[in-house]
Short mmCIF file of C-alpha atoms in Angstrom, two decimals:
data_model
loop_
_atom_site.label_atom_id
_atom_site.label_comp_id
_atom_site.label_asym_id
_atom_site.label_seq_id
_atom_site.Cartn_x
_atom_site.Cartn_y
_atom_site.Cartn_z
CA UNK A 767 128.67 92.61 46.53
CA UNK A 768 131.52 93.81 48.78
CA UNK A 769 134.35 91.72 50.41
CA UNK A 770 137.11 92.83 52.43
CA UNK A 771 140.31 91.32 53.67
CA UNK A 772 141.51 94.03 55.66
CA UNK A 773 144.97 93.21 57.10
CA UNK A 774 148.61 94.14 57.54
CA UNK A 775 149.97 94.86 53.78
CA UNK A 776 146.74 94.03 52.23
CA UNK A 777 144.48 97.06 51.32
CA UNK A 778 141.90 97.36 54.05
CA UNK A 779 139.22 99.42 51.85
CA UNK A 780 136.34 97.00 50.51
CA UNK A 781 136.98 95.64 47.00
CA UNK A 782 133.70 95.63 44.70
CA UNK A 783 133.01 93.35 42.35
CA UNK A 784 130.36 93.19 40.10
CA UNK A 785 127.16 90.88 40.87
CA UNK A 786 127.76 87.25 40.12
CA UNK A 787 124.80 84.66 39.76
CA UNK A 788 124.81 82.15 42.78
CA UNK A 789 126.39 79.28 43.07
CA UNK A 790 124.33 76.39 42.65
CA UNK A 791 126.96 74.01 41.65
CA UNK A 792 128.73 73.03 45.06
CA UNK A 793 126.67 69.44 44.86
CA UNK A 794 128.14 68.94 41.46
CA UNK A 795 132.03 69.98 43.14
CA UNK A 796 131.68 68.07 46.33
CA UNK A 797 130.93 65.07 44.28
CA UNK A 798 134.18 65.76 41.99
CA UNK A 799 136.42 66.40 45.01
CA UNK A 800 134.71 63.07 46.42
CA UNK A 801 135.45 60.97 42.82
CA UNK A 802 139.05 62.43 42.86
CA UNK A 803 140.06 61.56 46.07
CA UNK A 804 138.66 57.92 45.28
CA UNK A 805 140.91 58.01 42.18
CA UNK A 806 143.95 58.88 44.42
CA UNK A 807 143.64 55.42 46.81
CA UNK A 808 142.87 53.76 43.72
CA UNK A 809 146.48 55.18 42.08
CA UNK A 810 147.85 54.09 45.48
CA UNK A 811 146.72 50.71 45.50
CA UNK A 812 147.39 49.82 41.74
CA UNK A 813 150.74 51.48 42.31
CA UNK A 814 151.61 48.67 44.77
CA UNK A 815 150.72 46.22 42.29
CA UNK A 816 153.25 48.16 40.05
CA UNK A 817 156.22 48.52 42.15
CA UNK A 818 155.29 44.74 43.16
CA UNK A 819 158.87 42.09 42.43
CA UNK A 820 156.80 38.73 42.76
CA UNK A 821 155.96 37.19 39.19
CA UNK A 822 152.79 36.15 39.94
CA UNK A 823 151.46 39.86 39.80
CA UNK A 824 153.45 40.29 36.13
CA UNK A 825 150.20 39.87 34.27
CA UNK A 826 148.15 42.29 36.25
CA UNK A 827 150.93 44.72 36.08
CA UNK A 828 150.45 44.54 32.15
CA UNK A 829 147.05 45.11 32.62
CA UNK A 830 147.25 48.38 34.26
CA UNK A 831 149.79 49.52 32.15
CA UNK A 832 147.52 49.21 29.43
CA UNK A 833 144.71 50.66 31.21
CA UNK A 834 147.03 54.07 31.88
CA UNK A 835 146.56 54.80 28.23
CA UNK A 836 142.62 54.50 27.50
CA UNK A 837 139.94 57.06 29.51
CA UNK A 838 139.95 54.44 32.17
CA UNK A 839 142.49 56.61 33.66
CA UNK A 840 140.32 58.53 35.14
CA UNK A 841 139.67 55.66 37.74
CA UNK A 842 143.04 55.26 39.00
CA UNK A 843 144.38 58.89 39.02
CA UNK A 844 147.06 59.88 41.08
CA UNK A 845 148.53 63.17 40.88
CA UNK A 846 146.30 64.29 38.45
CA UNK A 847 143.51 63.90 40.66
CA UNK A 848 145.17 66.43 42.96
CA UNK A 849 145.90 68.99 40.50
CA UNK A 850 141.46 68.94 40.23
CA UNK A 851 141.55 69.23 44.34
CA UNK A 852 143.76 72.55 43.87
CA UNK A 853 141.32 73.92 41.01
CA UNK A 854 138.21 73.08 43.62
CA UNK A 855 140.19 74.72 46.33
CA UNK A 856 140.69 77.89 44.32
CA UNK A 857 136.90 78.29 43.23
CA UNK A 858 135.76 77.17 46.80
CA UNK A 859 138.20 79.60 48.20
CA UNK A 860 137.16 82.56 46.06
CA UNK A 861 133.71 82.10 46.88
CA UNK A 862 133.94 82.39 50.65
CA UNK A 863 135.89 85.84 50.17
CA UNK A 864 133.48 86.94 47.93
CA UNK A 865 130.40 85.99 49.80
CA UNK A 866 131.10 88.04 52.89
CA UNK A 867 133.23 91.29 54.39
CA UNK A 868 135.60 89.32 56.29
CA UNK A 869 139.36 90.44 57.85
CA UNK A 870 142.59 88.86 57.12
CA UNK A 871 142.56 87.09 60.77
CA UNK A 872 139.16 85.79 60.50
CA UNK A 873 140.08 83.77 57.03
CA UNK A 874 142.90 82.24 58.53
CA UNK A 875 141.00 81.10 61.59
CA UNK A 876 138.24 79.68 59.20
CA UNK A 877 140.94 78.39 56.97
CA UNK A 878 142.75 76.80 59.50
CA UNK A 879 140.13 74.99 61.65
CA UNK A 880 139.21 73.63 58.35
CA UNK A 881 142.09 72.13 57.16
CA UNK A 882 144.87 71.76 60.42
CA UNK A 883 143.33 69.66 62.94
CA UNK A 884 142.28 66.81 60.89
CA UNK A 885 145.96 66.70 59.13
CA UNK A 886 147.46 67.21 62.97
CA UNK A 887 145.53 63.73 64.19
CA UNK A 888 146.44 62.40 60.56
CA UNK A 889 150.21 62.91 61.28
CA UNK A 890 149.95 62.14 65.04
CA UNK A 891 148.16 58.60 64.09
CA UNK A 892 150.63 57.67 61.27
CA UNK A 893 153.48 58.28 63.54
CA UNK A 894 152.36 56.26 65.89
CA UNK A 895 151.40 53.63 63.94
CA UNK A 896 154.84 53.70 62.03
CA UNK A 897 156.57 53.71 65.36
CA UNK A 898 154.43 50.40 66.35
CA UNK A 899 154.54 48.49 62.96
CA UNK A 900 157.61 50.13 61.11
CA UNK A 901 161.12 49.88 60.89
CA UNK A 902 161.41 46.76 58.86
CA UNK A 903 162.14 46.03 55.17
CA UNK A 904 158.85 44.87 53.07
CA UNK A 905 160.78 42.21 50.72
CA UNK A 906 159.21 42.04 47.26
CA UNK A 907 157.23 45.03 47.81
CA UNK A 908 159.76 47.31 45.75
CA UNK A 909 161.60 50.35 46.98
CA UNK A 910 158.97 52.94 47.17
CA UNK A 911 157.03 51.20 49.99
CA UNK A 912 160.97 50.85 51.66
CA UNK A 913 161.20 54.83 52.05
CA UNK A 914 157.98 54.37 54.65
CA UNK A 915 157.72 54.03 58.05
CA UNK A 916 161.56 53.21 58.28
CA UNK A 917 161.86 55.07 61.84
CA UNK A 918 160.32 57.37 63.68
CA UNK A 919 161.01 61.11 63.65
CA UNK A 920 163.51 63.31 64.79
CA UNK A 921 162.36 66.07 66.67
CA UNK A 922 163.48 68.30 63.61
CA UNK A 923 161.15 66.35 61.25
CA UNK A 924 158.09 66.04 63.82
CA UNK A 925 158.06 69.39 64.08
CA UNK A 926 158.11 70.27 60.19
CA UNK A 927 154.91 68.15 60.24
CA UNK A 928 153.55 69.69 63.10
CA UNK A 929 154.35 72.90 61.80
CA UNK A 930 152.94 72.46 57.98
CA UNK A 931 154.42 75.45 56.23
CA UNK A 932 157.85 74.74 54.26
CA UNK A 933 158.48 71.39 55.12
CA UNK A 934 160.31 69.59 52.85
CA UNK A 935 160.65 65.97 53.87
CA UNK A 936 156.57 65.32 54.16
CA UNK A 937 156.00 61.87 52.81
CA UNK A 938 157.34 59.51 55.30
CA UNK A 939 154.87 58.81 57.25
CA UNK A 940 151.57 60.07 55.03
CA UNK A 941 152.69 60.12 51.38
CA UNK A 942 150.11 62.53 50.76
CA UNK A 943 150.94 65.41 52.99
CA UNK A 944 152.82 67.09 50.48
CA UNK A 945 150.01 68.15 48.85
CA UNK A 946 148.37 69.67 52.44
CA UNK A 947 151.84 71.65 52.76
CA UNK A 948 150.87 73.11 49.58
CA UNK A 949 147.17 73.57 50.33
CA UNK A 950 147.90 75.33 53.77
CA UNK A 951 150.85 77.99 52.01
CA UNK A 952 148.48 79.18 48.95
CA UNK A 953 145.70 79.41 51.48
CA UNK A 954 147.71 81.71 53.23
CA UNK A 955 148.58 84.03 50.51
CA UNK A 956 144.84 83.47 48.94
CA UNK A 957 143.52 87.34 49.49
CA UNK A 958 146.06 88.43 47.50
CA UNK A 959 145.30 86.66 44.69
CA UNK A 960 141.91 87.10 45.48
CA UNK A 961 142.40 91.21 44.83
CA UNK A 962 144.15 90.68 41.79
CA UNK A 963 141.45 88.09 40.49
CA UNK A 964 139.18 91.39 41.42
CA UNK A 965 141.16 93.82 40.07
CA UNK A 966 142.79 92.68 37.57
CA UNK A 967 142.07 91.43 33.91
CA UNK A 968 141.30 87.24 33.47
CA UNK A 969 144.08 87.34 31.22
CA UNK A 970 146.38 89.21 33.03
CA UNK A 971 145.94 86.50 36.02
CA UNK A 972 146.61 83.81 33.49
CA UNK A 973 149.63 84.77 31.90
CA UNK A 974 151.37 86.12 35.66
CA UNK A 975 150.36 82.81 36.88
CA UNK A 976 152.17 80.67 34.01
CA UNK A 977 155.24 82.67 33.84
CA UNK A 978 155.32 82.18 38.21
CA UNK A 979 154.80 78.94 37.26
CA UNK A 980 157.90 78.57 34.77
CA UNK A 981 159.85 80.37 36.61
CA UNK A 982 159.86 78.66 39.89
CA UNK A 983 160.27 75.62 37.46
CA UNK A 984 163.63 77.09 36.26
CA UNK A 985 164.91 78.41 39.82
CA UNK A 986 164.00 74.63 41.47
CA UNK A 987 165.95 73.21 38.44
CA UNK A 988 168.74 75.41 38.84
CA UNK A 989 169.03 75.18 42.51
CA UNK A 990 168.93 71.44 42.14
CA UNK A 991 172.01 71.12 40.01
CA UNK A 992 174.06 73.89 41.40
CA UNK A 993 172.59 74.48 45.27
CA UNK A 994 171.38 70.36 46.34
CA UNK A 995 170.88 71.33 49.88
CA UNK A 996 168.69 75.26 49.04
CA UNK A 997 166.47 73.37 46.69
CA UNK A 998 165.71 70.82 49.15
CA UNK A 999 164.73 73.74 51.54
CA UNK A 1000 163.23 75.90 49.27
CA UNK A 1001 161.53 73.40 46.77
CA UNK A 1002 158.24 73.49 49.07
CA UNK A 1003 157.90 77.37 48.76
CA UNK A 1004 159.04 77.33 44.58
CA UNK A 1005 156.10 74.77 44.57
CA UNK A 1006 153.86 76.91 45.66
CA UNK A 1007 154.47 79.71 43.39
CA UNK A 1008 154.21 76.76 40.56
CA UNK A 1009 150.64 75.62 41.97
CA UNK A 1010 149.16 78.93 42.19
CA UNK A 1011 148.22 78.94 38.57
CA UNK A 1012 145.47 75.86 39.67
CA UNK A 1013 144.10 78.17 42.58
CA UNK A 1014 144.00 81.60 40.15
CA UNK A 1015 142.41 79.02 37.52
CA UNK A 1016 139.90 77.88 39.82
CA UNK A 1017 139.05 81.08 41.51
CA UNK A 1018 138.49 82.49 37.86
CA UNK A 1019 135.95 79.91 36.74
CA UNK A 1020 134.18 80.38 40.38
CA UNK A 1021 134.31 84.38 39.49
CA UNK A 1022 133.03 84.19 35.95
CA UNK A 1023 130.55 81.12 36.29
CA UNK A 1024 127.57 82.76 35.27
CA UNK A 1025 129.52 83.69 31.74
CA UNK A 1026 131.50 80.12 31.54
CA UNK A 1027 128.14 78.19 32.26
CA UNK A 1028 126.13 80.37 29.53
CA UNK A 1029 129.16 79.76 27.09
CA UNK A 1030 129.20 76.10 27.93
CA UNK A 1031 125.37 75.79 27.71
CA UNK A 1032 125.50 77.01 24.10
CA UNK A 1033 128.41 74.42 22.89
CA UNK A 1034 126.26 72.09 20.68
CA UNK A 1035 126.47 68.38 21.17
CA UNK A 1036 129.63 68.05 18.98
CA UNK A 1037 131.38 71.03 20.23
CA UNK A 1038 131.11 69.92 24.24
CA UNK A 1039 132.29 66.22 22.95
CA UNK A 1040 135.42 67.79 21.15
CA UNK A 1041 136.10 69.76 24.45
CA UNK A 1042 135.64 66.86 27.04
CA UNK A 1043 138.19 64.76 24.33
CA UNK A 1044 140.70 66.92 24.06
CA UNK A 1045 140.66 67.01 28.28
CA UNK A 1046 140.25 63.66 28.48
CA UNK A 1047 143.70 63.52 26.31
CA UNK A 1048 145.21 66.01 28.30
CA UNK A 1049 144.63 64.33 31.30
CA UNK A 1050 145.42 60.75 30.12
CA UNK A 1051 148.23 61.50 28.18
CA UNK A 1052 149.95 64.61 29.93
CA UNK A 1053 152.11 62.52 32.14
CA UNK A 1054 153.42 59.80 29.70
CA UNK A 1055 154.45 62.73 27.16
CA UNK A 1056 156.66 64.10 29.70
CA UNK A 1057 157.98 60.77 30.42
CA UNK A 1058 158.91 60.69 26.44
CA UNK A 1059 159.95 64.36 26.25
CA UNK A 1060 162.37 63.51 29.39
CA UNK A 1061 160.57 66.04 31.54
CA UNK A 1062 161.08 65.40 35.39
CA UNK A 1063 160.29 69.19 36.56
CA UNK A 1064 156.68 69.95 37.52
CA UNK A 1065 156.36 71.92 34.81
CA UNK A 1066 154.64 69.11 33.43
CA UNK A 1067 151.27 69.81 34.87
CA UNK A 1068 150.82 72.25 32.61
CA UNK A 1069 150.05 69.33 30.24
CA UNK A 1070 147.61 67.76 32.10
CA UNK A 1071 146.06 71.21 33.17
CA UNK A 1072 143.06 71.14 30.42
CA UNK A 1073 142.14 68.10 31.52
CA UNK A 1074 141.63 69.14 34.99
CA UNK A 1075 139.79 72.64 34.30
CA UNK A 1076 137.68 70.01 31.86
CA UNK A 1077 136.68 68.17 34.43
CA UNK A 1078 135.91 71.03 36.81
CA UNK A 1079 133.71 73.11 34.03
CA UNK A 1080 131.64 70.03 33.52
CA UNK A 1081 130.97 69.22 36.36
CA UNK A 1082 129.90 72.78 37.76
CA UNK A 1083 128.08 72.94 34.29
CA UNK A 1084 126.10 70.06 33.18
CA UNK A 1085 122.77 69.77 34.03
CA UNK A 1086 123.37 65.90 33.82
CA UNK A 1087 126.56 65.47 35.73
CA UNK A 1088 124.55 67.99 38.54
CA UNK A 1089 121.78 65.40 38.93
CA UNK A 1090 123.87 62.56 38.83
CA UNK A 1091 125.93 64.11 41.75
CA UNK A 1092 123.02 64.10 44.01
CA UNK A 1093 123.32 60.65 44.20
CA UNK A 1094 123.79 60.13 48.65
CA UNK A 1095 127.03 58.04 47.82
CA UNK A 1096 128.48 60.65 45.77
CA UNK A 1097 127.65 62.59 48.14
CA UNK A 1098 128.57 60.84 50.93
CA UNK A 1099 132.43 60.14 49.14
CA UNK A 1100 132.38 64.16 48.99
CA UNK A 1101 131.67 64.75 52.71
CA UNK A 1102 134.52 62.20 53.45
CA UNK A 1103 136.67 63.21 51.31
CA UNK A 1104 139.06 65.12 52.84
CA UNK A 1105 139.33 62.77 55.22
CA UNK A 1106 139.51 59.84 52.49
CA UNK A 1107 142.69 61.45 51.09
CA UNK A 1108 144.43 61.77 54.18
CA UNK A 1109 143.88 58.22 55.70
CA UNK A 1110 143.88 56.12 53.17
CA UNK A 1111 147.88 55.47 52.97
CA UNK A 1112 148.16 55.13 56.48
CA UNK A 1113 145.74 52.38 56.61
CA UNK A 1114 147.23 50.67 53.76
CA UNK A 1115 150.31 51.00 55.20
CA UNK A 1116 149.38 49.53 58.58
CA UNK A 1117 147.99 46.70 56.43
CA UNK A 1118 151.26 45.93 54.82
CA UNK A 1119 153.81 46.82 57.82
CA UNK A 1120 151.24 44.87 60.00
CA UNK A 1121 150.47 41.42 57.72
CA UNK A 1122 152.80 42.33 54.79
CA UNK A 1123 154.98 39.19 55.55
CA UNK A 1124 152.42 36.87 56.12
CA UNK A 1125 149.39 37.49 53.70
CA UNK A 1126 149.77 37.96 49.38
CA UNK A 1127 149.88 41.24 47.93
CA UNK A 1128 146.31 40.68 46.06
CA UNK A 1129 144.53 40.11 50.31
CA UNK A 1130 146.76 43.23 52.09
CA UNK A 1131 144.74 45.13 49.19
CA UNK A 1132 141.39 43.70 49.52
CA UNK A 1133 141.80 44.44 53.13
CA UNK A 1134 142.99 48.37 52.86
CA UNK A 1135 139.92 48.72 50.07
CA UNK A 1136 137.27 46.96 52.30
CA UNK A 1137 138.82 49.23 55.72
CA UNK A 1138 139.25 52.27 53.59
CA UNK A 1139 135.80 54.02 53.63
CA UNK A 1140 135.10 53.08 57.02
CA UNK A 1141 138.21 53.96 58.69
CA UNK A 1142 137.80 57.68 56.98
CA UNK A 1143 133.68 58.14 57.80
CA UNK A 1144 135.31 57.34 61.97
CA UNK A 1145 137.95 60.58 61.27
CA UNK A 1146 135.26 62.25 59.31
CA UNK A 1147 132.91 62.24 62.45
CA UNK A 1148 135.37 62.17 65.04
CA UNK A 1149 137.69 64.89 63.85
CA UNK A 1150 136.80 66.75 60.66
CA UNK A 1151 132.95 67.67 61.60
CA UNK A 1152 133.42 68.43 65.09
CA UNK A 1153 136.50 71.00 63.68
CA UNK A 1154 133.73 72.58 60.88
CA UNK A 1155 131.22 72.85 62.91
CA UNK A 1156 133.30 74.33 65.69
CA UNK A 1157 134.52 76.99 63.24
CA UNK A 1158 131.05 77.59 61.82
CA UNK A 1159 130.16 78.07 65.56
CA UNK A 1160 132.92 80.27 66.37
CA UNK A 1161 131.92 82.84 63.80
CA UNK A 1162 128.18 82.75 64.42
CA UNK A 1163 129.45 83.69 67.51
CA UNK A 1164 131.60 86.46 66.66
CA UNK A 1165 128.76 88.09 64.52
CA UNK A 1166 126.19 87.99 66.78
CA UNK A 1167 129.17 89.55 69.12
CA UNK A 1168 129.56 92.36 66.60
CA UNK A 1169 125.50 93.02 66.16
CA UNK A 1170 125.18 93.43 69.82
CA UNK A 1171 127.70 96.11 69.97
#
């Protein structure tokens, strides 16, 4: 098939690319993203209980720490969970270049409508809502909760959230719009790894990709010991260079999925269980070893990057894990999920700004669970549908423009 992202400094002559097998796996994916982004309110929730002073919430906090080092894991992942979104983004993101001749401008529109006006009524909502029910101390609720909703914003930081790319101080308000600064930058930069996925050896990708990786890793740890102030400004953008391994990762597996699904088909029965355990170590364990090693850099997530591409080959490759997605509420968590990820904190932080002083710990969470899911289908229908659909629209529209003339 051919695909091209003409634009300014990007080749404009069609890249070709041999003939991949469809992709019948986007059930199995849209059920992972779904699971994942359950995993991070989850992570959220139980890390309340963690950061938690009151000695009545000791023994659960023993618990969970105990439950961080067995498979369970997996239910209560937090940044983990969003290294798998980055890996889904990359194979999603290859397959939409690759499915269609498109230009430069016409991805970004697509991109955009996709992700930007959901995260603008996300930020717009948990400013307001901090502005209403913020800018008091939680007592007993430890100090991470204390760095939220303290006051509103400047017109400096409104702006770096209204803006997306580069900003550095995106966690006061939505603790998980860091991660959507990310998401928008590599999206932007996307068809250029896209034509060196193309064009370039698998290997070749990798190996670019790590050393990126371990090098913005080294510059951010530089800059942060010699520079405080640059690395605050620049961290966002070294980030990004560090993440891009996920995307390239990602986009590979969606490029060679015909050969990585035969492969993985022919694994016998001990073989795929060796595989899945050593991810399921890598993602359980990644994150305490750098604790013990002393690690505090990113880098890190190179540990806990088996796990993730683990999770992502199974699920776009068992036959069992497929059926099982079809299930409507895995489905339905997939749909949402987007939405999922970026509401949840602000409704759990409504819940403890709003009845933190006057309700335990153990109800403030019952409440943000039970309001969770219901509070994301509203910004799911309200916001995020309306915004794919009107993108969907706007390019049906523009080709049937283009086959008129």
């Amino acid at each position: 098939m051919l695909s091209t992202v003409p634009t300014q400094g990007l080749p404009s002559a069609p890249v070709s690319e041999p003939a991949a097998p469809p992709a019948p796996h986007h059930s199995a994916l849209d059920a992972l993203r779904g699971l994942a982004a359950l995993s991070v309110v989850v992570f959220h929730l139980t890390l309340l209980v963690h950061q938690s002073l009151s000695p009545h919430d000791a023994a659960l906090q023993e618990v969970l720490r105990a439950l961080r080092l067995t498979p369970a894991f997996l239910l209560f992942a937090g940044s983990e969970a969003v290294l798998v979104f980055f890996l889904l983004s990359g194979f999603v993101l290859y397959l939409m270049l690759a499915g269609r001749p498109m230009t430069y401008g016409t991805y970004v529109r697509r991109r955009l409508w996709r992700l930007y006006p959901p995260y603008l009524v996300a930020v717009l909502v948990s400013i307001g809502l901090a502005d209403t029910l913020g800018g008091h101390a939680l007592p007993g609720y430890g100090a991470w909760v204390n760095t939220l909703w303290q006051h509103p914003p400047d017109l400096q930081t409104f702006l770096q959230h209204v803006l997306v790319i580069g900003n550095p101080n995106s966690e006061p308000y939505d603790f998980v719009l860091w991660s959507l600064v990310q998401e928008m930058q590599v999206s932007l930069i996307f068809p250029v790894l896209y034509l060196l996925i193309v064009r370039c050896r698998a290997r070749h990708v990798i190996v670019g990709g790590l050393l990126l990786s371990l090098g913005a890793n080294a510059v951010t740890h530089l800059l942060l010991h010699r520079a405080p102030h640059a690395a605050f400004v620049l961290t966002p953008y070294l980030n990004t260079l560090h993440y891009l391994i996920f995307f390239a990762l990602g986009a590979l597996m969606a490029r060679h999925r015909g050969v990585v699904g035969a492969w993985y088909a022919a694994l016998g029965p001990a073989r795929k269980g060796a595989l899945i355990g050593v991810g399921l170590i890598s993602f359980t364990y990644g994150q305490p070893l750098m604790a013990h090693l002393g690690v505090t850099s990113r880098v890190g997530d190179l540990l806990i990057l088996p796990g993730a591409l683990m999770l992502v080959l199974v699920f776009a490759h068992s036959p069992r894990l497929l059926r099982l997605s079809r299930w409507p509420v895995l489905q339905f968590l997939g749909r949402i999920s987007y939405s999922l990820y970026l509401y949840h904190g602000v409704v759990l932080l409504a819940f403890l700004y709003g009845l933190g002083t006057h309700l335990p710990l153990g109800s403030l969470l019952l409440l943000t669970a039970a309001a969770v899911i219901p509070v994301s289908t509203l910004a799911y229908r309200a916001v995020e549908r309306p915004s794919i659909e009107w993108s969907r629209g706007a390019r049906r529209a523009r080709t049937a423009a283009a086959s008129r003339t």
